[in-house]
PDB file of C-alpha atoms and ligand atoms in Angstrom:
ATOM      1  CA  UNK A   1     -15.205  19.681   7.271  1.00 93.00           C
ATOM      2  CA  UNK A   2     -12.701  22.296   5.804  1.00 98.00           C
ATOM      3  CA  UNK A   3      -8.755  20.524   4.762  1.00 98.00           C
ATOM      4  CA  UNK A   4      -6.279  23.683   5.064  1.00 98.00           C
ATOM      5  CA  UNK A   5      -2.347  23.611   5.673  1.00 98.00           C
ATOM      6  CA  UNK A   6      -1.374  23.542   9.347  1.00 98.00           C
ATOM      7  CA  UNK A   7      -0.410  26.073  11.360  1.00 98.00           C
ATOM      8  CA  UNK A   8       1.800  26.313  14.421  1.00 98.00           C
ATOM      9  CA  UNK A   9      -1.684  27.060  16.557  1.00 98.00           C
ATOM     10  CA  UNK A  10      -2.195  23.135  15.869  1.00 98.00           C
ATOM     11  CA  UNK A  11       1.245  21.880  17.073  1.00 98.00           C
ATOM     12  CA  UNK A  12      -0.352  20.150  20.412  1.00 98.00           C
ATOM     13  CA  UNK A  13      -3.855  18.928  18.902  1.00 98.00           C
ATOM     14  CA  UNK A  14      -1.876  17.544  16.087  1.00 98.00           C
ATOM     15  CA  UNK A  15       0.830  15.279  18.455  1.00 98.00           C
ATOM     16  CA  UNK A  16      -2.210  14.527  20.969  1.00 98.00           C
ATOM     17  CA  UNK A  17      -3.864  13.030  17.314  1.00 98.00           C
ATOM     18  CA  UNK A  18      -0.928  11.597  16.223  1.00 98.00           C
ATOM     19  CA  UNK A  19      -0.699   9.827  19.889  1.00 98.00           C
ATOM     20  CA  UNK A  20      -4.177   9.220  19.740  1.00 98.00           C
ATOM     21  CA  UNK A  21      -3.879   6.898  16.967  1.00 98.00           C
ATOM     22  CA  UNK A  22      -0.301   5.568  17.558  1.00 96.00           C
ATOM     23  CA  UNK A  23       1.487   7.319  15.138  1.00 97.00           C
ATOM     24  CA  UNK A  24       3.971   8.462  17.472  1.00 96.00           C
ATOM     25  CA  UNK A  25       7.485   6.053  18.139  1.00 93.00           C
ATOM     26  CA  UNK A  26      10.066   6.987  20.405  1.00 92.00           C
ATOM     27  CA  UNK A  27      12.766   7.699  18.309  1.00 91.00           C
ATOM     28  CA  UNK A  28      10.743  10.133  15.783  1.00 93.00           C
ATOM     29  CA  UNK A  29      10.146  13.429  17.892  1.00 96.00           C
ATOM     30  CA  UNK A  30       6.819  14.759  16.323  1.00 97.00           C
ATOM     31  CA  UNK A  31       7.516  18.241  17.342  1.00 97.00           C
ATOM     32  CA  UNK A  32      10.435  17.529  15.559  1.00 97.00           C
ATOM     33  CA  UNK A  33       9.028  16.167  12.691  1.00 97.00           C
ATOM     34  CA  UNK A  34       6.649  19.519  12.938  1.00 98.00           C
ATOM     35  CA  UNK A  35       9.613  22.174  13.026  1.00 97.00           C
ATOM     36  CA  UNK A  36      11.175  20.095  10.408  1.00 97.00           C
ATOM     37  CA  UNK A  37       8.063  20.204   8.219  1.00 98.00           C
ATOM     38  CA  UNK A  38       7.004  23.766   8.500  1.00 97.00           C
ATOM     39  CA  UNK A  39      10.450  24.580   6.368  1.00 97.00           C
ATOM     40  CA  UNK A  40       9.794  22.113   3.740  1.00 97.00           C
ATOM     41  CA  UNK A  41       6.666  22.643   1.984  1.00 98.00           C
ATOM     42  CA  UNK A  42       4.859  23.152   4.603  1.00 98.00           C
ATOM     43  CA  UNK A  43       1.679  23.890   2.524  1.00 98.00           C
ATOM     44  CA  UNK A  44       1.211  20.686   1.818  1.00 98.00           C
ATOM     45  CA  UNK A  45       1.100  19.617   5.889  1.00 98.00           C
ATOM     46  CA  UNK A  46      -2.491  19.150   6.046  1.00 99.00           C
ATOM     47  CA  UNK A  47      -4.761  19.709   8.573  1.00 98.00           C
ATOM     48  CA  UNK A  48      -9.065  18.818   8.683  1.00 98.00           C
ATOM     49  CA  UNK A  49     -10.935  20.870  11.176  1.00 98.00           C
ATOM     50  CA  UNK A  50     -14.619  19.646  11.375  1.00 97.00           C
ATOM     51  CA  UNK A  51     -17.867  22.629  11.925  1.00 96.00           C
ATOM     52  CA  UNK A  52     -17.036  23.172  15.562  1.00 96.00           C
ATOM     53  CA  UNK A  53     -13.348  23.839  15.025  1.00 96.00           C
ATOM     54  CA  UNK A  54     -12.188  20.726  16.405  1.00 98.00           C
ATOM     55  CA  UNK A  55      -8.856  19.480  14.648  1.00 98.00           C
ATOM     56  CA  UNK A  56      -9.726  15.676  13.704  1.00 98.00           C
ATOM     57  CA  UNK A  57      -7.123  15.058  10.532  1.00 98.00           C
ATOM     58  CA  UNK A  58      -3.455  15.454   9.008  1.00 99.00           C
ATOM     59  CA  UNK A  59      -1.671  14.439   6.730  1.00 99.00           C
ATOM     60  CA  UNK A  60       1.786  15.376   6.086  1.00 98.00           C
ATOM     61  CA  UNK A  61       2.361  15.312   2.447  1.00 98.00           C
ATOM     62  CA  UNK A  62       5.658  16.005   0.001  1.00 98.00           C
ATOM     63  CA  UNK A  63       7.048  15.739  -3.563  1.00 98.00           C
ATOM     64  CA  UNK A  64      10.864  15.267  -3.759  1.00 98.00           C
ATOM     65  CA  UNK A  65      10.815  15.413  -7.658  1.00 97.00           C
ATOM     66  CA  UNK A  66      10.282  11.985  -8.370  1.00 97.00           C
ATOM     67  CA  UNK A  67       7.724  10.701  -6.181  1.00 98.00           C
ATOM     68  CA  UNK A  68       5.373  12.269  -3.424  1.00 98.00           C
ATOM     69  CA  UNK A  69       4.958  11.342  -0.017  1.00 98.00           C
ATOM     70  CA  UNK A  70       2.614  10.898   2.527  1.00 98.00           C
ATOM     71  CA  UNK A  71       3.236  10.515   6.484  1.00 98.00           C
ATOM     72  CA  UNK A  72       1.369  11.070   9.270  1.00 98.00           C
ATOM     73  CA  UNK A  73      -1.773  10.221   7.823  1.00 98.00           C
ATOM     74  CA  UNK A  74      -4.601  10.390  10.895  1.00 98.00           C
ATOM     75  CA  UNK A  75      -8.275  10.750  11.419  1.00 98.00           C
ATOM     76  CA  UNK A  76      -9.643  10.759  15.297  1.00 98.00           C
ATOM     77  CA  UNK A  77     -11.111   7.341  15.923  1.00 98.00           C
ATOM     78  CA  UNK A  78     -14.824   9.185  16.327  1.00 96.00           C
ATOM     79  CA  UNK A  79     -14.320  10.374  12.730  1.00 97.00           C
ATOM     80  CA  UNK A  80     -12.833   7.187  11.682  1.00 98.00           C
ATOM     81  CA  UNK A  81     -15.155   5.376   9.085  1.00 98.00           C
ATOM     82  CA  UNK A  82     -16.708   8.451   7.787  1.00 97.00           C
ATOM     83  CA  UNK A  83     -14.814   9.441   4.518  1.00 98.00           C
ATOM     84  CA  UNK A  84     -12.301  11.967   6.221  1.00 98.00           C
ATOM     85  CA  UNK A  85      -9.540   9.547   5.747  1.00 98.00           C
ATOM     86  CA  UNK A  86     -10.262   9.614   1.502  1.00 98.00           C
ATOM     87  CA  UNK A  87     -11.075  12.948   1.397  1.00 98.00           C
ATOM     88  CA  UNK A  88      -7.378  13.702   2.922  1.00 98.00           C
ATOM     89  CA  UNK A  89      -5.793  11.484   0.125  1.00 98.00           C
ATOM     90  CA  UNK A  90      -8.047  12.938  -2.177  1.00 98.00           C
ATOM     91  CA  UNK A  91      -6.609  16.703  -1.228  1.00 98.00           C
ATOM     92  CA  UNK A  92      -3.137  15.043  -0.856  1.00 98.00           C
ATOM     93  CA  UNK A  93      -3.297  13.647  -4.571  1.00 98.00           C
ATOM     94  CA  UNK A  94      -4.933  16.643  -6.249  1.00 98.00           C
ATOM     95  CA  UNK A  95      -2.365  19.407  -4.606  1.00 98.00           C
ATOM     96  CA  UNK A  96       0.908  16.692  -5.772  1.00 98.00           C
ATOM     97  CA  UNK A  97      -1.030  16.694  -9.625  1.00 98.00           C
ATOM     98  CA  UNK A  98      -0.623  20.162  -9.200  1.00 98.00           C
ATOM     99  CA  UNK A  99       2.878  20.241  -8.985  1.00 98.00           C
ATOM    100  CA  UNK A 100       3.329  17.878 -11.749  1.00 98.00           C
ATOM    101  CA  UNK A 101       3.996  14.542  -9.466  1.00 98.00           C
ATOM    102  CA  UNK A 102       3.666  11.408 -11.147  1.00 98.00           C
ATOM    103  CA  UNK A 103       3.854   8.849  -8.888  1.00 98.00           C
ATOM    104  CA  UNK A 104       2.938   8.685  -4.673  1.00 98.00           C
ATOM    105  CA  UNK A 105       4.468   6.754  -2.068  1.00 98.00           C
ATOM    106  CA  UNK A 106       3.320   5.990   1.568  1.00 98.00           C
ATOM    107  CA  UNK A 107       4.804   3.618   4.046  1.00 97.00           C
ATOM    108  CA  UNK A 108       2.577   0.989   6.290  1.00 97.00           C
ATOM    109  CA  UNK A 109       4.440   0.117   9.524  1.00 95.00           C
ATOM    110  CA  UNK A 110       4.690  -3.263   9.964  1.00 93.00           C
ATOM    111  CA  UNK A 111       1.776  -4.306  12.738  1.00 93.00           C
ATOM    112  CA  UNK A 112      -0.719  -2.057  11.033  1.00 94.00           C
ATOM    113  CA  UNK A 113      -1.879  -4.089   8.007  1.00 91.00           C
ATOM    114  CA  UNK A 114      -5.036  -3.568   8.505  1.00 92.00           C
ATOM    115  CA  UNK A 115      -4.699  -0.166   7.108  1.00 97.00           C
ATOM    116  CA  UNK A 116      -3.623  -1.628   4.066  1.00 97.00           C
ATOM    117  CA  UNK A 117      -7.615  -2.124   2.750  1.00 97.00           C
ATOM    118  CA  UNK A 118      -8.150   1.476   3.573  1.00 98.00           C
ATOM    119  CA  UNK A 119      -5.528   2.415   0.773  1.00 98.00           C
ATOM    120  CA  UNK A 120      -6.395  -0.565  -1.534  1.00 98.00           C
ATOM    121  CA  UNK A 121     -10.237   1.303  -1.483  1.00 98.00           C
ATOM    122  CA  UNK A 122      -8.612   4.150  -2.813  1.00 98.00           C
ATOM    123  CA  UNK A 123      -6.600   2.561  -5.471  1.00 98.00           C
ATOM    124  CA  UNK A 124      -3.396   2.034  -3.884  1.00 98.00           C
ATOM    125  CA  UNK A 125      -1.029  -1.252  -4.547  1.00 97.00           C
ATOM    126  CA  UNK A 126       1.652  -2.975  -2.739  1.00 97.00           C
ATOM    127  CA  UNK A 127       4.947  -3.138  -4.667  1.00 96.00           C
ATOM    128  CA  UNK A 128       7.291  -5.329  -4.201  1.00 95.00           C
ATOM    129  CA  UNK A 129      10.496  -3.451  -2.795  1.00 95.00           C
ATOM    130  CA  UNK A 130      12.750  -3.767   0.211  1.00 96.00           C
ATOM    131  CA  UNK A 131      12.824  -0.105   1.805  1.00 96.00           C
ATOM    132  CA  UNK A 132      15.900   1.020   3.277  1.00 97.00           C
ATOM    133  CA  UNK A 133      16.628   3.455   5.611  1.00 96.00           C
ATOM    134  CA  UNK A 134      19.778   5.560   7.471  1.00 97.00           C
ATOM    135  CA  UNK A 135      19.096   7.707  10.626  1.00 95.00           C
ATOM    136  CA  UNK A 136      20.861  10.877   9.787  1.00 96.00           C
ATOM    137  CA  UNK A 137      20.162  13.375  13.050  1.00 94.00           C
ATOM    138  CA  UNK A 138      18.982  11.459  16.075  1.00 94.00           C
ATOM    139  CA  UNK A 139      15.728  13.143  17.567  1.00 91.00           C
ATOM    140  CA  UNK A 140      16.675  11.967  21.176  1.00 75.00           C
TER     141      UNK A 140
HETATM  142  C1  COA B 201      -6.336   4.942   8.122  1.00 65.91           C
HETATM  143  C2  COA B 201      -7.294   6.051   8.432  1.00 65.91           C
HETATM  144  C3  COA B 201      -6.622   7.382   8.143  1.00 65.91           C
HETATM  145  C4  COA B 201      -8.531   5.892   7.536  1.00 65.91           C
HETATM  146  O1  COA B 201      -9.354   7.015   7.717  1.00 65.91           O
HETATM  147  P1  COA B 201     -10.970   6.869   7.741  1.00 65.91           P
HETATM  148  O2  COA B 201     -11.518   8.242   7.759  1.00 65.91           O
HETATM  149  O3  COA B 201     -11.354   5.967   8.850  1.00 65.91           O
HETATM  150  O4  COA B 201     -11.268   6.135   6.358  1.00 65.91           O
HETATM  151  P2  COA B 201     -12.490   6.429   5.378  1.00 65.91           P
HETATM  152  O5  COA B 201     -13.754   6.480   6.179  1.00 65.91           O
HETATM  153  O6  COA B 201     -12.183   7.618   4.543  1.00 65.91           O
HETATM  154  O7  COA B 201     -12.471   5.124   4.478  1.00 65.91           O
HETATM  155  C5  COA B 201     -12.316   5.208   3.072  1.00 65.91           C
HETATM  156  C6  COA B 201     -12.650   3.881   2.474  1.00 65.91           C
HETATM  157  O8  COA B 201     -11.749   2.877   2.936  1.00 65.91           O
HETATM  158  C7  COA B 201     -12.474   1.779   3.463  1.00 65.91           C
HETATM  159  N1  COA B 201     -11.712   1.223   4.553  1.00 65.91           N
HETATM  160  C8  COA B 201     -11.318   1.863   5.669  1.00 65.91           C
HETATM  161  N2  COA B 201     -10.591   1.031   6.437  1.00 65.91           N
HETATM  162  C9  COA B 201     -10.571  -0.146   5.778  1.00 65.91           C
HETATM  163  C10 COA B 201     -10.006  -1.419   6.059  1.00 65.91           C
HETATM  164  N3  COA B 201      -9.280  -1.638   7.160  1.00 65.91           N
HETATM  165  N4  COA B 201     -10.161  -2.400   5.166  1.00 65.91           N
HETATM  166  C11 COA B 201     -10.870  -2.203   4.018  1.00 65.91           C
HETATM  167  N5  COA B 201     -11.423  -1.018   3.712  1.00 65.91           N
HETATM  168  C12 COA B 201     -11.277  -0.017   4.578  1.00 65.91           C
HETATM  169  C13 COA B 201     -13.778   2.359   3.905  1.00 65.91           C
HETATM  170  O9  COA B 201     -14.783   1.372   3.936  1.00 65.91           O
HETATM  171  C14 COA B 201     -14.053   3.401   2.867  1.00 65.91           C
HETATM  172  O10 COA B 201     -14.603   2.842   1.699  1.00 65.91           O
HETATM  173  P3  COA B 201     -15.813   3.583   0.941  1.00 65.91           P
HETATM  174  O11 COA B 201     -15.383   5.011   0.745  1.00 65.91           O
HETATM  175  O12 COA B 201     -15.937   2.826  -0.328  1.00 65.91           O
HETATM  176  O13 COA B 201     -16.968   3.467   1.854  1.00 65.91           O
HETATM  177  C15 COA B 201      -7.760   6.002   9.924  1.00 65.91           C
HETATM  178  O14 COA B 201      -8.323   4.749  10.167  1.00 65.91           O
HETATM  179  C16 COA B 201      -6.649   6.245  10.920  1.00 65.91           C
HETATM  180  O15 COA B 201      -6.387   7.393  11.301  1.00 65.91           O
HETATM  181  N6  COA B 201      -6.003   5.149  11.405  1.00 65.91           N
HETATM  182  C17 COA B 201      -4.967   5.267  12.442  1.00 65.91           C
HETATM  183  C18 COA B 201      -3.705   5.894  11.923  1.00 65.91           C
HETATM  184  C19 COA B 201      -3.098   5.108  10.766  1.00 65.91           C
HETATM  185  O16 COA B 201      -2.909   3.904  10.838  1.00 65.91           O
HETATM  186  N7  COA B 201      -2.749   5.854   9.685  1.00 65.91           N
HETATM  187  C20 COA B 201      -2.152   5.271   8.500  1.00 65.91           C
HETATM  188  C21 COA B 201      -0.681   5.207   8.651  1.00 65.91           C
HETATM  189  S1  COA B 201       0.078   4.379   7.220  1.00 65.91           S
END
């Protein structure tokens, strides 16, 4: 399994993933998201690509300063269960350490709280804060 920043070659594997897994909402445009991404750090937009080439993980990971972030975060359900998931937090963590971040953040959509045990494995708590949001450009 190899980790590497995405390129624009992935663009469709990485929305069919994202689908896949249901990431994908219909008022967040992935492709988007993508363009958005690819002029914002976009070396630390992960993609894993197992032996044969096939893409089967992303994770799309920032650092605003204060705190680092991390969306998108997929593995294709045959992967699913193997390790790919940690490893990508694992790459995630060490390339934000890098640049000096103290502190990451990652949202859990309501509905998918079963995800929540994946992160607790890896040492993740829930803190107790309301999260706000404002739209600021409409995708649709
Ligand atoms: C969440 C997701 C990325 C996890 O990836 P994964 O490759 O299946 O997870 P891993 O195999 O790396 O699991 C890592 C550890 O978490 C544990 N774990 C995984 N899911 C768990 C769960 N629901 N509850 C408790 N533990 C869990 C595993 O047992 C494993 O522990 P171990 O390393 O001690 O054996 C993957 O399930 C996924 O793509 N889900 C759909 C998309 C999604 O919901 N993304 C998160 C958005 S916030």
């Amino acid at each position: 399994m190899q980790i590497r920043p995405f390129t624009s070659f992935d663009t469709e594997t990485v929305i069919a993933l994202w689908h896949t897994v249901g990431l994908t909402r219909p008022w967040n445009d992935p492709a988007k998201d993508i363009e958005r991404k690819s002029t914002t750090q976009p070396e630390l937009f992960l993609v894993a690509v197992d032996a044969d080439g096939a893409l089967v993980g992303t994770a799309m990971v920032g650092y605003d300063g204060h705190r680092g972030w991390v969306h998108y975060l997929a593995v294709s359900p045959v992967q699913q269960g193997s390790g790919l998931g940690r490893e990508l937090m694992a790459e995630a963590e060490r390339l934000l350490i890098g640049l000096g971040c103290p502190k990451i953040n990652l949202m859990v959509r309501t509905g998918n709280d079963q995800v929540i045990g994946f992160y607790e494995a890896l040492g993740y708590g829930t803190d107790e804060v309301a999260l706000l949001s404002k739209r600021l450009i409409p995708d649709a």
